[in-house]
Coordinates of C-alpha atoms in Angstrom, one line a residue:
Chain A
G1 CA 12.1 -12.8 -3.9
A2 CA 11.8 -10.5 -0.9
G3 CA 11.3 -7.0 -2.2
V4 CA 9.8 -4.0 -0.5
S5 CA 6.3 -4.5 0.7
Q6 CA 3.7 -1.9 1.8
S7 CA 0.4 -2.2 3.5
P8 CA -2.4 -1.6 3.1
R9 CA -2.4 -1.4 -0.7
Y10 CA -5.5 0.7 -0.7
K11 CA -6.9 2.9 2.1
V12 CA -10.1 4.9 2.1
A13 CA -10.4 7.4 4.9
K14 CA -13.1 9.9 5.9
R15 CA -11.8 13.4 6.2
G16 CA -10.5 14.0 9.7
Q17 CA -9.5 10.3 10.3
D18 CA -6.0 9.3 11.2
V19 CA -4.2 6.7 9.0
A20 CA -1.0 4.6 9.3
L21 CA 0.8 3.3 6.3
R22 CA 3.4 0.5 6.7
C23 CA 6.6 -0.2 4.8
D24 CA 8.8 -3.3 5.1
P25 CA 12.1 -2.6 3.3
I26 CA 14.5 -5.2 2.0
S27 CA 16.3 -6.7 4.9
G28 CA 19.7 -5.1 5.6
H29 CA 19.0 -1.9 3.6
V30 CA 20.3 1.1 5.4
S31 CA 18.3 3.9 3.6
L32 CA 14.5 4.2 3.6
F33 CA 12.6 6.9 1.7
W34 CA 8.9 7.9 1.6
Y35 CA 7.5 9.6 -1.4
Q36 CA 4.1 11.0 -2.4
Q37 CA 3.0 10.5 -6.0
A38 CA 0.0 12.3 -7.5
L39 CA -1.6 11.1 -10.7
G40 CA 0.6 11.9 -13.7
Q41 CA 3.4 13.2 -11.6
G42 CA 6.8 11.8 -10.5
P43 CA 7.4 10.8 -6.9
E44 CA 7.8 13.8 -4.5
F45 CA 10.2 13.3 -1.6
L46 CA 8.6 13.3 1.9
T47 CA 11.3 12.0 4.4
Y48 CA 14.5 10.0 4.6
F49 CA 15.8 7.5 7.2
Q50 CA 19.3 6.2 7.6
N51 CA 18.8 3.1 9.8
E52 CA 16.6 4.4 12.7
A53 CA 17.6 8.1 12.3
Q54 CA 15.3 10.4 10.4
L55 CA 17.9 12.6 8.7
D56 CA 15.6 14.7 6.5
K57 CA 11.9 15.4 6.9
S58 CA 11.8 18.5 4.8
G59 CA 9.3 17.1 2.3
L60 CA 6.5 16.4 4.9
P61 CA 3.6 18.8 3.8
S62 CA 2.5 19.7 7.3
D63 CA 2.8 18.7 10.9
R64 CA -0.1 16.3 10.4
F65 CA 2.5 14.0 8.8
F66 CA 4.8 11.9 11.0
A67 CA 7.1 9.0 10.1
E68 CA 9.2 6.6 12.2
R69 CA 11.5 3.7 11.8
P70 CA 12.2 2.8 15.5
E71 CA 14.4 -0.3 15.0
G72 CA 15.9 0.6 11.6
S73 CA 13.8 -1.8 9.6
V74 CA 10.0 -1.4 9.3
S75 CA 8.8 2.2 8.9
T76 CA 5.3 3.8 9.4
L77 CA 4.0 6.9 7.9
K78 CA 1.2 8.4 9.9
I79 CA -1.2 11.1 8.7
Q80 CA -3.4 12.7 11.3
R81 CA -6.7 14.4 10.6
T82 CA -6.6 13.5 6.9
Q83 CA -7.7 16.1 4.3
Q84 CA -8.8 15.6 0.7
E85 CA -5.5 17.0 -0.6
D86 CA -3.7 14.1 1.1
S87 CA -5.2 11.7 -1.5
A88 CA -2.3 10.2 -3.4
V89 CA -0.1 7.1 -3.7
Y90 CA 2.4 6.9 -1.0
L91 CA 5.6 5.0 -2.1
C92 CA 8.3 3.6 0.1
A93 CA 11.8 2.8 -1.2
S94 CA 14.9 1.3 0.3
S95 CA 18.5 1.4 -0.7
L96 CA 21.4 -0.8 0.4
E97 CA 23.7 2.0 1.4
A98 CA 23.5 5.7 2.3
G99 CA 23.6 8.2 -0.4
G100 CA 23.0 8.2 -4.2
H101 CA 22.3 4.6 -4.9
E102 CA 19.5 2.9 -6.8
Q103 CA 16.3 2.6 -4.8
F104 CA 14.0 -0.4 -4.6
F105 CA 10.4 0.7 -4.5
G106 CA 7.4 -1.0 -2.9
P107 CA 4.0 -1.1 -4.8
G108 CA 2.7 1.9 -2.9
T109 CA -0.4 2.6 -0.8
R110 CA -3.2 4.4 -2.6
L111 CA -4.9 6.7 -0.1
T112 CA -8.3 8.2 -0.9
V113 CA -9.8 10.8 1.5
L114 CA -13.5 11.3 1.2
Chain B
E1 CA 17.0 24.3 -6.7
D2 CA 17.4 21.0 -8.5
Q3 CA 15.1 20.6 -11.5
V4 CA 14.3 17.7 -13.8
T5 CA 12.3 18.1 -17.0
Q6 CA 11.3 15.1 -19.1
S7 CA 10.0 15.2 -22.6
P8 CA 7.8 14.4 -24.3
E9 CA 5.1 13.9 -21.7
A10 CA 3.6 11.1 -23.8
L11 CA 4.8 9.1 -26.7
R12 CA 3.0 6.7 -28.9
L13 CA 5.1 4.3 -31.1
Q14 CA 4.4 1.5 -33.5
E15 CA 6.2 -1.8 -32.6
G16 CA 9.7 -1.6 -34.1
E17 CA 9.7 2.2 -34.3
S18 CA 12.8 3.4 -32.5
S19 CA 12.8 6.7 -30.5
S20 CA 14.4 8.6 -27.6
L21 CA 13.1 10.1 -24.4
N22 CA 14.8 13.2 -23.0
C23 CA 15.6 14.2 -19.4
S24 CA 17.0 17.7 -18.9
Y25 CA 18.4 18.6 -15.5
T26 CA 19.9 21.3 -13.4
V27 CA 21.6 20.1 -10.2
S28 CA 24.3 21.3 -7.9
G29 CA 27.0 18.7 -8.3
L30 CA 25.5 15.5 -9.8
R31 CA 26.0 12.4 -7.7
G32 CA 24.1 10.3 -10.2
L33 CA 21.3 10.2 -12.7
F34 CA 18.8 7.3 -12.4
W35 CA 16.2 5.9 -14.9
Y36 CA 13.2 4.0 -13.6
R37 CA 10.3 2.3 -15.3
Q38 CA 6.9 2.4 -13.7
D39 CA 4.0 0.2 -14.7
P40 CA 0.4 1.2 -13.8
G41 CA -0.4 0.4 -10.1
K42 CA 3.2 -0.5 -9.3
G43 CA 6.2 1.2 -7.8
P44 CA 9.1 2.4 -10.0
E45 CA 11.6 -0.3 -11.0
F46 CA 15.3 0.6 -11.4
L47 CA 16.8 0.5 -14.8
F48 CA 20.1 2.5 -15.0
T49 CA 22.5 4.7 -13.1
L50 CA 24.8 7.2 -14.9
Y51 CA 27.5 9.1 -13.0
S52 CA 29.4 11.2 -15.5
A53 CA 29.1 12.8 -18.9
G54 CA 29.8 10.5 -21.7
E55 CA 28.7 7.4 -19.8
E56 CA 26.4 4.9 -21.5
K57 CA 24.5 1.9 -20.2
E58 CA 22.5 -0.7 -22.1
K59 CA 19.9 -3.3 -21.3
E60 CA 18.1 -5.2 -23.9
R61 CA 16.3 -2.6 -26.1
L62 CA 17.2 0.3 -23.9
K63 CA 20.3 2.5 -23.9
A64 CA 20.9 5.4 -21.6
T65 CA 23.3 8.2 -22.3
L66 CA 24.4 11.3 -20.2
T67 CA 25.8 14.7 -21.0
K68 CA 26.3 17.6 -18.5
K69 CA 22.8 18.9 -19.1
E70 CA 20.7 16.0 -20.2
S71 CA 20.2 12.3 -20.5
F72 CA 18.5 10.3 -23.2
L73 CA 16.8 6.9 -23.0
H74 CA 17.0 5.4 -26.5
I75 CA 14.5 2.6 -27.2
T76 CA 15.5 0.4 -30.2
A77 CA 12.8 -1.6 -32.0
P78 CA 10.3 -1.3 -29.1
K79 CA 7.7 -4.0 -28.2
P80 CA 4.3 -3.6 -26.6
E81 CA 5.7 -4.8 -23.3
D82 CA 8.0 -1.8 -23.2
S83 CA 4.9 0.3 -22.7
A84 CA 5.2 2.1 -19.3
T85 CA 6.1 5.4 -17.7
Y86 CA 9.8 6.1 -17.7
L87 CA 11.1 8.3 -14.8
C88 CA 14.3 10.2 -14.5
A89 CA 15.8 11.2 -11.2
V90 CA 18.9 13.1 -10.2
H91 CA 20.8 12.8 -6.9
P92 CA 22.7 16.0 -6.0
G93 CA 26.1 15.8 -4.6
R94 CA 25.2 17.7 -1.5
S95 CA 22.4 15.5 -0.2
Y96 CA 20.9 12.0 -0.3
I97 CA 17.5 13.3 -1.6
P98 CA 16.7 12.7 -5.3
T99 CA 14.5 14.9 -7.5
F100 CA 12.3 13.1 -9.9
G101 CA 10.9 14.3 -13.3
R102 CA 7.2 13.9 -14.1
G103 CA 7.9 11.0 -16.4
T104 CA 7.3 10.1 -20.1
S105 CA 4.3 7.8 -20.7
L106 CA 5.2 5.4 -23.5
I107 CA 2.7 3.4 -25.4
V108 CA 3.9 0.9 -28.0
H109 CA 1.2 -0.4 -30.4
P110 CA 1.5 -3.8 -31.9

C-alpha cells in the first residue's frame, strides 16, 4: 500500500555541508509533521504543516533548519551547515485531518554528520 | 509544559508472561492519548487512540486503558513478535503538537 515514504534512508554528511531530506506523505493527508529522534528517545517535534501552510516551527533547533511544503503534498527538510549534534533520525508523519488524529510515520532518514 | 513519562524503560518477559507498560502524563486539556509501536530501523506504527478517562481499546494481545493521569498498555500472553519499543504520546487540547514519551523497550523471549 501507499504509505509515507522518505528519502534518502541514510545520509552521511561532512560537517558544514547542506542536506535536504524528502518526505512523501499519504495522498490527501492534510497534516504533515517532522520529528527528530535521537537513539533511545521518543520523537521530538520539529515543525507542522497544514496543507502548504507552516503553522508551527517552534521545534526547529536553530535557523540552520528550514522546512517547506510548497504544494501541500511533498515536504523537504533542509539543514544548512550541518553540525555533529544534528546526527539523528528524522521522521516524517502525515495525518488525514488537522488536529489530534493518529499519525502515519515514514521509515525515517538516518543522518550522520562526520 | 506537557510531560509524558513511560515506565519501565526496558522490560524483558518470557513468552506467555503477561505484564503492563505505564504512561504517566501531565497535559493542559487532553485531546487524545496515542500508543505507537516502533520496530528497530522503522517509523512508529499507530496502535490506539484514547480520548477520555475510563476508555479502553483492545487489539489482539494488547489492551490500552486511560485514567486522568496515566495510561496502561496491557500485554496478555506475549509472543516474541511483540518485541518492540512502545511509545506513548499526548495531544493537548490547545494545539496540534503531540508530546512523546521516551518509550518502553520490550523484549519477549521464546
